[in-house]
Short mmCIF file of C-alpha atoms in Angstrom, two decimals:
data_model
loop_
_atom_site.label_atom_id
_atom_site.label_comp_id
_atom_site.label_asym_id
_atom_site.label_seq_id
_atom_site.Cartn_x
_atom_site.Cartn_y
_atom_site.Cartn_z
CA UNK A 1 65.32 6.22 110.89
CA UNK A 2 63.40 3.77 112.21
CA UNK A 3 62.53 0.26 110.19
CA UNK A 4 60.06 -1.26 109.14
CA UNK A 5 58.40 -4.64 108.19
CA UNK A 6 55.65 -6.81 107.54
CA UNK A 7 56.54 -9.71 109.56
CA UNK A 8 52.90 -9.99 110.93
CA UNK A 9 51.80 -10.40 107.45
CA UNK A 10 55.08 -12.13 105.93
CA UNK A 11 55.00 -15.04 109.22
CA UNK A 12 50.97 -15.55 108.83
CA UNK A 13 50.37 -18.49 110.98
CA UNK A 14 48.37 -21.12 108.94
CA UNK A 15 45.31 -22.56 111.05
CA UNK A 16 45.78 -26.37 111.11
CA UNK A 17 42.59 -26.84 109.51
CA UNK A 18 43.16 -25.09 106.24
CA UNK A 19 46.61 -27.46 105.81
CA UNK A 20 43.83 -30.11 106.40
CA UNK A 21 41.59 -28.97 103.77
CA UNK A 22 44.29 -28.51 101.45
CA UNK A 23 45.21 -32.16 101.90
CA UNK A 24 41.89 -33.70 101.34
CA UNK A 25 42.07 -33.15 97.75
CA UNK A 26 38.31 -34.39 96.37
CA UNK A 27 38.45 -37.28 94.05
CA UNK A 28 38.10 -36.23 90.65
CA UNK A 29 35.03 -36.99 88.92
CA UNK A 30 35.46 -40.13 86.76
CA UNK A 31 34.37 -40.07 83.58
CA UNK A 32 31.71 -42.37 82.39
CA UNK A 33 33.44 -45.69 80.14
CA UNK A 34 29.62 -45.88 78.81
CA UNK A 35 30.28 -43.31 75.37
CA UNK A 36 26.04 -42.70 75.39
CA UNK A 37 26.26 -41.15 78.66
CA UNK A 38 28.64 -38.86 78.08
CA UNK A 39 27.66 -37.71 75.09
CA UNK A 40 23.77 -37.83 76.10
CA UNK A 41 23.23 -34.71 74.41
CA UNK A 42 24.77 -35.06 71.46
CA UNK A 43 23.03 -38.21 70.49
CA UNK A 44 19.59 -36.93 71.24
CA UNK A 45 20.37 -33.59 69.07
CA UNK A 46 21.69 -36.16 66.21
CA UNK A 47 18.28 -38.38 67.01
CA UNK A 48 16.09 -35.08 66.92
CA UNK A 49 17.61 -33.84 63.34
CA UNK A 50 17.71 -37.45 61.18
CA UNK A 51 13.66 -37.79 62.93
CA UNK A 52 12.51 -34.22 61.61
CA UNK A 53 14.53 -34.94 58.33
CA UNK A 54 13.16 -38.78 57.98
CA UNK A 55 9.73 -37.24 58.49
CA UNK A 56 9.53 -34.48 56.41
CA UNK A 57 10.78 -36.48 53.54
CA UNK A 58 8.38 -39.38 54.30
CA UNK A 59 5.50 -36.12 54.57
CA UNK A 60 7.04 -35.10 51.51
CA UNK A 61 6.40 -38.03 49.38
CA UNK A 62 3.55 -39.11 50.92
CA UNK A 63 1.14 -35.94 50.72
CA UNK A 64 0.88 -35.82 46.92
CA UNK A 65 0.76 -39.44 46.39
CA UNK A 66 -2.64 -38.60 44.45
CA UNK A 67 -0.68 -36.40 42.53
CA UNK A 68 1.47 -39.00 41.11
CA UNK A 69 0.29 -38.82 37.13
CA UNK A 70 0.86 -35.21 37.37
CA UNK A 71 3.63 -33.41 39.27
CA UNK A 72 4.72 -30.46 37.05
CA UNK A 73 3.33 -27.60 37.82
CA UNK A 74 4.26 -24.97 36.03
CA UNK A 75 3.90 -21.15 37.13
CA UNK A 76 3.03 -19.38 34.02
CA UNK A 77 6.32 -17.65 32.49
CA UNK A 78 7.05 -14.78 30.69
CA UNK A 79 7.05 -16.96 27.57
CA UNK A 80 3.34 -18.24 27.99
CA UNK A 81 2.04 -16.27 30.39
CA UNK A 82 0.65 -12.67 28.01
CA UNK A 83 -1.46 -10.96 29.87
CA UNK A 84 -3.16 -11.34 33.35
CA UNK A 85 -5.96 -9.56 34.41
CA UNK A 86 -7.70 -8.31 37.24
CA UNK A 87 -10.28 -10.87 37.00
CA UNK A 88 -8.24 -13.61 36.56
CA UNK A 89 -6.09 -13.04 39.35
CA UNK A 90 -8.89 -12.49 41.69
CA UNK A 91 -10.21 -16.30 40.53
CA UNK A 92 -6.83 -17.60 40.95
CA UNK A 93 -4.80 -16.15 43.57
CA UNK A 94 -4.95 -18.74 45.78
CA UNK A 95 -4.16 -21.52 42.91
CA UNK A 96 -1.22 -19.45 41.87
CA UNK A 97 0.07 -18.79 45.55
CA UNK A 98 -0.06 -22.60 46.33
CA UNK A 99 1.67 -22.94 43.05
CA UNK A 100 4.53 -20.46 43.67
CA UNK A 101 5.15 -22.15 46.85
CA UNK A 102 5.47 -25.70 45.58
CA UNK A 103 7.13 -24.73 42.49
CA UNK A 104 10.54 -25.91 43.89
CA UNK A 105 9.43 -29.19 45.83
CA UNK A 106 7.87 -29.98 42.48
CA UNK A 107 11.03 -29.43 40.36
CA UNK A 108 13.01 -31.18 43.16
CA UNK A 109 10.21 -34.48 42.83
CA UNK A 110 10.50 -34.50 39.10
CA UNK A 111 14.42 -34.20 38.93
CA UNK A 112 14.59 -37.49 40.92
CA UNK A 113 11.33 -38.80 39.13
CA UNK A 114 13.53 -37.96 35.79
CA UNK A 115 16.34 -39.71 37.31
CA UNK A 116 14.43 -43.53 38.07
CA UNK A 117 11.80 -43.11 35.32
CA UNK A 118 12.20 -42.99 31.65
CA UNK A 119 9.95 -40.74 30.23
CA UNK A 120 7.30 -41.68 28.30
CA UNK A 121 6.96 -42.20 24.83
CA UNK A 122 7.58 -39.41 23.06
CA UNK A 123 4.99 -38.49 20.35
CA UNK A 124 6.12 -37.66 16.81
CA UNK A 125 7.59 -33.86 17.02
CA UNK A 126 6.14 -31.62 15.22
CA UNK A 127 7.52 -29.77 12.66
CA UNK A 128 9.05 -26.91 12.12
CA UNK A 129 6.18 -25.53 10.23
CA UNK A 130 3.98 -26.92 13.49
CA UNK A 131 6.48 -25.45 15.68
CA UNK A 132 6.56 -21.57 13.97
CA UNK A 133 2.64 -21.68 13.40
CA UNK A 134 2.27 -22.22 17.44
CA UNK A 135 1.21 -18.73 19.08
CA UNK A 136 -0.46 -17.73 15.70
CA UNK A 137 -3.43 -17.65 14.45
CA UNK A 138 -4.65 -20.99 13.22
CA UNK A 139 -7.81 -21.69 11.05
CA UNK A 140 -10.26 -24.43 12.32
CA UNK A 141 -11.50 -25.81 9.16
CA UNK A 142 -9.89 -27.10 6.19
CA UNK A 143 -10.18 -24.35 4.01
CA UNK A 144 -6.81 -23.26 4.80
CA UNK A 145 -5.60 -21.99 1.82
CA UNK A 146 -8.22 -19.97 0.90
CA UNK A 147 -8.06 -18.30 4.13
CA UNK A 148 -4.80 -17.59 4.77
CA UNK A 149 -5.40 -15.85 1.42
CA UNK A 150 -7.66 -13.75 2.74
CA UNK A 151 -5.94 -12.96 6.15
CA UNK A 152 -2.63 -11.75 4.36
CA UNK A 153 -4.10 -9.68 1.68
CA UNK A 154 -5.77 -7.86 4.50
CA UNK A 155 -3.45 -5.68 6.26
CA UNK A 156 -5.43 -4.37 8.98
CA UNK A 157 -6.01 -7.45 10.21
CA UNK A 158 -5.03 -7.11 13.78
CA UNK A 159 -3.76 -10.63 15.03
CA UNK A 160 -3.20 -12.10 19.28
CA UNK A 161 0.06 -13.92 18.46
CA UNK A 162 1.53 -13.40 22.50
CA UNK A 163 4.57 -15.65 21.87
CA UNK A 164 2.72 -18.86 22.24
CA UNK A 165 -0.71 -18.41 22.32
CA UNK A 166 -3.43 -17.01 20.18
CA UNK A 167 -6.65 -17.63 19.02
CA UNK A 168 -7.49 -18.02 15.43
CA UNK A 169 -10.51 -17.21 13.69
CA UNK A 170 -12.10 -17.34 10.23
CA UNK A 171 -10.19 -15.30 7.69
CA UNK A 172 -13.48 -14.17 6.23
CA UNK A 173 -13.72 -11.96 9.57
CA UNK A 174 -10.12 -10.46 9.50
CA UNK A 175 -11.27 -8.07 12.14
CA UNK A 176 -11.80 -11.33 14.88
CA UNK A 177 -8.79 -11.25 16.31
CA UNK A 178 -7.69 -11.21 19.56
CA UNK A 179 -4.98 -8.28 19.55
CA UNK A 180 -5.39 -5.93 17.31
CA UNK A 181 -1.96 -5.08 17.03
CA UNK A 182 0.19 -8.26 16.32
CA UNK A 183 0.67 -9.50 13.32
CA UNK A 184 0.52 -13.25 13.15
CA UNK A 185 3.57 -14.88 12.25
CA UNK A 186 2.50 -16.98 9.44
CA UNK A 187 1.11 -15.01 6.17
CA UNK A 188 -1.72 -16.53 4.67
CA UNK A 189 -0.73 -17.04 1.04
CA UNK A 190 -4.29 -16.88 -0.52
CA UNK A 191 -7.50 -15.43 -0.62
CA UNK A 192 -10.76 -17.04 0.49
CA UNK A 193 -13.58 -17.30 -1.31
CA UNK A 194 -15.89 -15.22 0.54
CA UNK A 195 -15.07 -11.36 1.18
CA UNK A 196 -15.79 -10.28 4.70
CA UNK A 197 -18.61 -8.75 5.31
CA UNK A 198 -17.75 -6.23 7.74
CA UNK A 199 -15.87 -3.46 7.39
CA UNK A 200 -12.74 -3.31 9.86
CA UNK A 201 -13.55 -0.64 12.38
CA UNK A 202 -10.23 -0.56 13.98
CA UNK A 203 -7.31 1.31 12.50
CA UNK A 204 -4.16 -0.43 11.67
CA UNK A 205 -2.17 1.85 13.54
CA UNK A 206 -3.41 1.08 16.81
CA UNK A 207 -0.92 0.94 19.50
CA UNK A 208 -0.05 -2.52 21.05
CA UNK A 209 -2.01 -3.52 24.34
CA UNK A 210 -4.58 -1.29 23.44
CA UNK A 211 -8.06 -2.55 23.75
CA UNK A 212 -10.26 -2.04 19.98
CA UNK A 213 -11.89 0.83 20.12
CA UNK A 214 -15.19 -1.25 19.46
CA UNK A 215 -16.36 -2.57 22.65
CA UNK A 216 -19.06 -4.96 22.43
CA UNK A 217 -22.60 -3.34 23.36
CA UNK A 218 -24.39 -4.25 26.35
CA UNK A 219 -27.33 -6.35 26.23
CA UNK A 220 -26.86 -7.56 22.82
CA UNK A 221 -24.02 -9.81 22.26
CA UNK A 222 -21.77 -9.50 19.30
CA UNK A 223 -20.35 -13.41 18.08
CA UNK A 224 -17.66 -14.13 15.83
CA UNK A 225 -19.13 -14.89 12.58
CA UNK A 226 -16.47 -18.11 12.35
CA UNK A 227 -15.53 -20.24 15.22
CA UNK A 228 -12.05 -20.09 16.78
CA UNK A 229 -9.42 -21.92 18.77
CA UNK A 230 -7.37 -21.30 20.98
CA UNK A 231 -4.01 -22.68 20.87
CA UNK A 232 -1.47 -22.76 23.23
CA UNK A 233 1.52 -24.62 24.68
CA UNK A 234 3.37 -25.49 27.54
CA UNK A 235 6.96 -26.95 28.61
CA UNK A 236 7.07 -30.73 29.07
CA UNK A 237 8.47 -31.68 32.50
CA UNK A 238 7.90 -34.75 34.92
CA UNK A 239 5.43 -36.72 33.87
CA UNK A 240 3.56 -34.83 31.62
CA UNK A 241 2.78 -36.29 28.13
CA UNK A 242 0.12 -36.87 25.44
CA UNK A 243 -2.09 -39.33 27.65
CA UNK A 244 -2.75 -36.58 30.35
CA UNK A 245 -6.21 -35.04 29.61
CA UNK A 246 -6.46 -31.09 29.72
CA UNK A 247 -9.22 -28.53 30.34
CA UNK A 248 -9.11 -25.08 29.44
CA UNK A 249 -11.63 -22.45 31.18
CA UNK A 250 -12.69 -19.07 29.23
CA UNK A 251 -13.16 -16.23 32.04
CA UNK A 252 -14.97 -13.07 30.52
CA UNK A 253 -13.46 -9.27 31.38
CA UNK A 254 -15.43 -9.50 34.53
CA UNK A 255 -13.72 -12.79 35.78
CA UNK A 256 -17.16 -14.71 34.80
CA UNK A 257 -16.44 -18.58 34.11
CA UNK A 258 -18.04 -18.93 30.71
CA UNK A 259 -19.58 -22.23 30.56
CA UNK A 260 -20.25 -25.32 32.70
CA UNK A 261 -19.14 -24.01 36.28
CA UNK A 262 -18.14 -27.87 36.77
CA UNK A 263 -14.18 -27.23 35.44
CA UNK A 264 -14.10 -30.80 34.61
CA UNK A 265 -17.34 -30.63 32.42
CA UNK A 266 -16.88 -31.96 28.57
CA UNK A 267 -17.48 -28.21 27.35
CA UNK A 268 -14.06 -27.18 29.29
CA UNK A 269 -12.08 -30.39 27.88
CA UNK A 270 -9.14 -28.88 25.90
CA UNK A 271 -7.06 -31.41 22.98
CA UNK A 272 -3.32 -32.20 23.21
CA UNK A 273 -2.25 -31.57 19.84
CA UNK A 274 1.29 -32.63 19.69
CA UNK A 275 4.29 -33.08 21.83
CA UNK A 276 8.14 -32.45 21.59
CA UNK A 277 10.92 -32.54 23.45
CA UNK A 278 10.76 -29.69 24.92
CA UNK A 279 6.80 -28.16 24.30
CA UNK A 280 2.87 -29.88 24.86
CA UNK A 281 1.23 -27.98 22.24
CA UNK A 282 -2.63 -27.79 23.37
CA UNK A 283 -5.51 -26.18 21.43
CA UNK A 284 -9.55 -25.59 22.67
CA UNK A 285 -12.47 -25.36 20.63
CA UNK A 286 -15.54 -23.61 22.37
CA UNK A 287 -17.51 -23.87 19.31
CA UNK A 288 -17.41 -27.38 19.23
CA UNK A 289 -17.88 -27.87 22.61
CA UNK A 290 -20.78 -26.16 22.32
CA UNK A 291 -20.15 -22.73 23.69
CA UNK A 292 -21.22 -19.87 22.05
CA UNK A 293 -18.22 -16.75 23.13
CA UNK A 294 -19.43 -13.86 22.35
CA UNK A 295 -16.63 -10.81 21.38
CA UNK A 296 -14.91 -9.36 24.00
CA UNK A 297 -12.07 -9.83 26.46
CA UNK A 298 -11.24 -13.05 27.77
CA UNK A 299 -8.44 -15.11 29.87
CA UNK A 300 -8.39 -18.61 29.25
CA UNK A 301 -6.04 -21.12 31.32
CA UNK A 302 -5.28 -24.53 30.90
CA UNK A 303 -5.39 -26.80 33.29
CA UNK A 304 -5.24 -30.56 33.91
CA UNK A 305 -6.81 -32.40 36.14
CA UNK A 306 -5.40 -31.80 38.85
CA UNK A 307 -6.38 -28.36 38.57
CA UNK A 308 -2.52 -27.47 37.59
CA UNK A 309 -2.39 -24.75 35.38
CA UNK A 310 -0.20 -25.51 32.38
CA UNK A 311 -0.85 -22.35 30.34
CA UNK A 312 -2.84 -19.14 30.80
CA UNK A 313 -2.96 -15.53 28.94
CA UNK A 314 -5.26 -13.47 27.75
CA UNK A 315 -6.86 -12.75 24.37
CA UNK A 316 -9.65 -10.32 22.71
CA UNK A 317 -12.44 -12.42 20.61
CA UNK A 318 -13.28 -9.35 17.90
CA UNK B 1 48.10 -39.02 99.39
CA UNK B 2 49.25 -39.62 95.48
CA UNK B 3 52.74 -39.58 94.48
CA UNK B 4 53.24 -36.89 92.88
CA UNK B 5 56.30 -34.89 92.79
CA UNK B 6 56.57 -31.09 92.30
CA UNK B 7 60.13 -30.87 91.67
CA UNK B 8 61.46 -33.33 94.29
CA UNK B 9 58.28 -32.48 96.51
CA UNK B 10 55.77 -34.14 97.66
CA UNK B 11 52.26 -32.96 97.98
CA UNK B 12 52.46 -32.27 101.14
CA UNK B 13 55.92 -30.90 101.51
CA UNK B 14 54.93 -27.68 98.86
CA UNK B 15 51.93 -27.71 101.10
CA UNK B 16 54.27 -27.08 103.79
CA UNK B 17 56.87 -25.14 102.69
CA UNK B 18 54.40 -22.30 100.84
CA UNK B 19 51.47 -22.41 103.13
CA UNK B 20 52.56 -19.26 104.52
CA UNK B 21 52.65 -17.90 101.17
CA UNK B 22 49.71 -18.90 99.74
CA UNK B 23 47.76 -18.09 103.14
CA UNK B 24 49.11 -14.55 103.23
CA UNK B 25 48.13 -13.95 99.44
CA UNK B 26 44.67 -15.02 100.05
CA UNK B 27 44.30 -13.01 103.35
CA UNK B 28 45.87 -10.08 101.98
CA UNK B 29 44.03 -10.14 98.93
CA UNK B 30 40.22 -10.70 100.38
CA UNK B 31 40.96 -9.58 104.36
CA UNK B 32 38.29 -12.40 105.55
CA UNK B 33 40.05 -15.67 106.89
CA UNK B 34 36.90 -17.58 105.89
CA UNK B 35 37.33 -16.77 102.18
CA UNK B 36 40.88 -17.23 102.20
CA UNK B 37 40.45 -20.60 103.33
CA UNK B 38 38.49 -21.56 100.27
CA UNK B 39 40.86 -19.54 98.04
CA UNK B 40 43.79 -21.35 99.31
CA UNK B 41 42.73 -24.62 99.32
CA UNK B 42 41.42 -24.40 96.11
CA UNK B 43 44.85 -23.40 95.02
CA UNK B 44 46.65 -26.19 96.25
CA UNK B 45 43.65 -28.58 94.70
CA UNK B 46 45.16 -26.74 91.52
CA UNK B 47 48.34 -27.65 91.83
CA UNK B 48 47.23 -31.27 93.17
CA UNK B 49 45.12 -31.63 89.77
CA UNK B 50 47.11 -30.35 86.91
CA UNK B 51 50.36 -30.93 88.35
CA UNK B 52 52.66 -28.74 85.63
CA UNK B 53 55.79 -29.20 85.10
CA UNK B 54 57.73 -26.57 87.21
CA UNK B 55 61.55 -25.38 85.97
CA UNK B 56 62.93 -24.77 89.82
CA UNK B 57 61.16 -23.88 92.77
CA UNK B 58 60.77 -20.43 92.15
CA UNK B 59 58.74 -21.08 89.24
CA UNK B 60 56.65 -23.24 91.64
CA UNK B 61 56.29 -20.39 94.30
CA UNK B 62 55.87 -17.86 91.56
CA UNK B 63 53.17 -20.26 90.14
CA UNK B 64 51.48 -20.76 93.52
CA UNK B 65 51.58 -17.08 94.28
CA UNK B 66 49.66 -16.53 90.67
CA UNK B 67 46.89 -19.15 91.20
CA UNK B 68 46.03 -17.98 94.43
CA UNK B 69 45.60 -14.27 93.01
CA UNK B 70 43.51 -15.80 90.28
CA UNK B 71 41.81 -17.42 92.95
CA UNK B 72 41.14 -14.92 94.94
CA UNK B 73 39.69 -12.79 91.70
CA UNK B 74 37.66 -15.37 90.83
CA UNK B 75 36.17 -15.67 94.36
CA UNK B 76 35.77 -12.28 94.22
CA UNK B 77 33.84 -11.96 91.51
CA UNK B 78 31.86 -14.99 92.51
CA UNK B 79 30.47 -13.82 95.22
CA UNK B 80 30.85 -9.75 94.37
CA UNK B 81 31.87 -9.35 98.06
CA UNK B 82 32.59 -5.53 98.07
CA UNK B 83 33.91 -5.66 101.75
CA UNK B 84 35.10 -1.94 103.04
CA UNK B 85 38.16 -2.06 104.91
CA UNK B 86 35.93 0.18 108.22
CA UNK B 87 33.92 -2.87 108.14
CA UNK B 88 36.33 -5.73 107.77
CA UNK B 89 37.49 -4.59 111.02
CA UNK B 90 35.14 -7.05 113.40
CA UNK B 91 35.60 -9.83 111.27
CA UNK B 92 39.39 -9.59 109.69
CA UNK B 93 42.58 -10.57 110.65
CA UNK B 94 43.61 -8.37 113.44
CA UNK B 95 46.71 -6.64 112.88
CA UNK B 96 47.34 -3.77 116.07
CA UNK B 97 49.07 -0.99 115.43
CA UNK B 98 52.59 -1.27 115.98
CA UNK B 99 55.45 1.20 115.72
CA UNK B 100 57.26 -1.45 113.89
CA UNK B 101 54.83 -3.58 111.46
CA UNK B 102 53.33 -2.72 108.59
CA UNK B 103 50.92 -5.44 108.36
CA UNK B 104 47.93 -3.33 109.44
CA UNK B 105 48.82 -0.27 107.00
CA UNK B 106 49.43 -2.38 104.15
CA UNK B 107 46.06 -4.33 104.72
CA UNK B 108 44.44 -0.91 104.16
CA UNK B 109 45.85 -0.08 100.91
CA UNK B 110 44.20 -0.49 97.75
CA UNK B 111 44.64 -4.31 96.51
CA UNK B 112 46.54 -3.43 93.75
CA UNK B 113 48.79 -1.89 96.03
CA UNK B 114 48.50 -4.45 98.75
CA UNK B 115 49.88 -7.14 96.03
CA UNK B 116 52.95 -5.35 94.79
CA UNK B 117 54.23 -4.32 98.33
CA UNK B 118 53.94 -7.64 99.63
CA UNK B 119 55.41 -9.77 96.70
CA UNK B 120 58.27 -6.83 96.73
CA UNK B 121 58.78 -6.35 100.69
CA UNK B 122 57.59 -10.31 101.79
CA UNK B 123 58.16 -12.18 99.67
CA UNK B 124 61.02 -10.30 97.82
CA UNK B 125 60.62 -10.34 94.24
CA UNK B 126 62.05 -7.73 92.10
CA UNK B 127 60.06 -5.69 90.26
CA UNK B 128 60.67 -7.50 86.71
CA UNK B 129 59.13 -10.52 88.50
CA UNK B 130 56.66 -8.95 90.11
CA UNK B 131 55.57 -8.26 86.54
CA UNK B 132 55.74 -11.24 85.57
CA UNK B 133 53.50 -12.78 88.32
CA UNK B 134 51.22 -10.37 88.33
CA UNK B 135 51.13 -9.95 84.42
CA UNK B 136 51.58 -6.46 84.47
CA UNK B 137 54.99 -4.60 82.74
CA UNK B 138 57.62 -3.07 85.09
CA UNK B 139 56.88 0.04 84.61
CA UNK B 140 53.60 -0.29 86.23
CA UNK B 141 54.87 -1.93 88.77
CA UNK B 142 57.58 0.42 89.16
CA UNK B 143 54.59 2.88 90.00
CA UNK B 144 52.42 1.08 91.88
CA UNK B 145 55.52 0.41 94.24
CA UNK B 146 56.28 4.34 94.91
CA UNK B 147 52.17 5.03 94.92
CA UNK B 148 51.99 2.39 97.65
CA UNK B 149 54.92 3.62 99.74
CA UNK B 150 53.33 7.03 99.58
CA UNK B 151 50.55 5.61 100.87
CA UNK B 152 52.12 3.66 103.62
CA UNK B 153 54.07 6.96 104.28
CA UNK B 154 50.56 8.53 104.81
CA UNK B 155 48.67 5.95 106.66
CA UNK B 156 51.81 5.78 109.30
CA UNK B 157 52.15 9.57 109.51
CA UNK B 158 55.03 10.99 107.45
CA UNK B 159 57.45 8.35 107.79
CA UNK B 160 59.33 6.74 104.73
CA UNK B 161 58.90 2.91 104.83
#
């Protein structure tokens, strides 16, 4: 058998030159003793990240600096909000976007505002009688008594109490109320003086959210016989507080501003009744403003002025 | 040149003493002597640069032998040279056919072939380090070693190697 090998591959002769190459080893590459250049990158990404941060604080605080009396704005909640309709939305849907979206940059401004500022003088609270007659129906005039009288003995008297708003209206017209299906939550304890003088035309068992069955007539408006207001409230955050002036605006069931159009007009200017800790309890008086609201559907919406609605919902004037 | 020592050698000494080895790893493994000159200076600029610590010699060679392979992968993939051994011909080492070496048959193995042979019949490893250079388990090497005699057998015409 014959052998075999590799010795051609096993005694490779080395060319000179790559023994040459092998011994010129390249100098390493020094490292820079200046820290910035070697970590060029890593400073400028740093740089880059506190700039946009530093500058969309400072953009931050600096866009709403107009805004300073007034930085809550509150979204409507469950608790305020009753019912929104289509008109309503279509007159606001850009307010409430623009709303939704700040909401949180708002709550973050008034945390810290809470944390450097004291809040303002708190007005007296209201009591509990105050606090449990908010979101029912409230006379406007003095006669009290008599009318609460008059509202409880009646017991189709349909009533808007939605948590925390409602509009209240003469107990001689126990059938002008907003919804026709809540009861208010205080009972009037006596009877007014004066009967009413219509007969209701709505039966007591009517179903909740339903509209009355009596629809005012076209061309000839229907007004409540007694003037109403609307009361409402609000939760106190930030910087709101008694001083701050609010409007409320009326919009009819086809999203028509009743009124001046100018939202800051005296015949929108709403009245801060009272304050707690926790609730801004507001109330409007078209009458005495000098607008005349006929019956019918309505949204109403309070605002301040910054245009930040506190508090909107929805009644029926009947 | 530095002073550094590689287990009592010098630079230049291991450059010496394996140049042989490292040159016939790189040849073997990419068949072009202008590649294999990169490859195998780029191994000793290894060694040069990180300078391990080495147990004996053996682990030095064995080390060597490893980094050039790595090398020549690397290259390899680099440059996706897919060089056919019909065309290598012009341009590769020249090994004629003889009666006697093996160079020329091995060079036209398969390189996974190709590495086993040689570390086994050049530079004479056993099989378990064969595995261990070449990160593979015995087993496999055990195979590739009889695959690659078979195919010596049949490049050389029926002979047993």
């Amino acid at each position: 058998m014959r052998e075999f090998n590799f010795d051609k591959l096993k005694n490779l002769e080395i060319p000179d030159s790559w023994v040459d190459g092998a011994l010129n080893v390249p100098s390493k590459r020094e490292k820079s003793p200046i820290v910035f250049v070697s970590f060029t990158r890593s400073f400028a990404s740093v740089a880059m990240l506190v700039l946009v941060c530093s500058l969309s604080l400072l953009l931050f605080f600096l866009a709403d600096d107009n805004a300073t009396p007034q930085i809550d704005q509150k979204v409507p909640t469950s608790e305020t909000l009753v019912k929104s309709t289509e008109s309503y939305d279509t007159n606001d849907s850009t307010e409430n976007t623009e709303k939704e979206l700040s909401t949180p940059f708002r709550r973050v401004k008034d945390f810290i505002y809470n944390l450097f500022v004291k809040p303002n003088q708190k007005p007296s609270s209201p009591t509990e009688k105050d606090k449990e007659t908010l979101g029912s129906v409230q006379p406007s005039k003095p006669s009290e008594e008599t009318r609460n009288e008059e509202v409880s003995s009646s017991t189709t008297l349909p009533s808007t109490s939605i948590e925390t708003q409602s509009v209240a209206t003469e107990p001689q017209e126990p059938t002008h109320q907003v919804k026709p299906t809540q009861a208010p939550t205080i009972e009037p304890t006596e009877k007014p003086d004066v009967k009413p003088t219509e007969v209701p035309t709505q039966p007591p068992t009517q179903k909740p959210t339903q509209k009355p069955t009596q629809e005012p007539t076209t061309g000839v408006e229907n007004f409540p016989d007694e003037p109403f207001i609307i009361i409402s409230s609000y939760p106190v955050s930030g910087w709101n507080s008694t001083t701050e002036v609010v409007y409320c605006r009326l919009y009819d069931a086809s999203g028509n501003l009743v009124g001046d159009s100018d939202l800051y007009s005296s015949q929108h200017l709403a009245k801060i009744d009272s304050q707690d800790s926790k609730r801004v309890y507001v109330s409007y008086d078209p009458q005495a403003r000098g607008l005349m609201i006929p019956v019918g559907e309505y949204s109403f919406c309070f605002y301040n002025l910054l245009g930040t609605v506190l508090v909107q919902g929805y009644i029926y004037i009947s | 040149m530095s002073d550094v020592q590689f287990f009592g050698l010098s630079y230049e000494q291991v450059i010496e003493k394996y140049k042989k080895t490292v040159g016939a790893v790189c040849v073997m493994r990419l068949q072009n002597w202008a590649d294999a000159e990169d490859c195998f200076q780029n191994t000793f600029f290894k060694l040069f640069r990180s300078a391990p610590d080495f147990n004996d010699e053996n682990h030095l060679k064995a080390w060597l032998i490893r980094v050039a392979i790595n090398e020549c992968n690397k290259y390899i993939r680099k440059n996706r040279q897919h060089v056919h051994i019909e065309k290598v011909n012009d341009d590769s080492v020249d090994f004629p056919q003889d009666s006697v070496d093996m160079s020329w048959a091995l060079m036209r193995l398969d390189k996974k072939y190709r590495e086993v042979l040689y570390l086994h019949y050049c530079e004479d490893y056993e099989v378990k380090e064969i595995a261990e250079i070449l990160k593979k388990s015995p087993n496999t090497v055990k195979t590739l070693l009889r695959r690659g005699r078979d195919k010596l057998k049949n490049l050389y015409g029926g002979e047993s190697v």
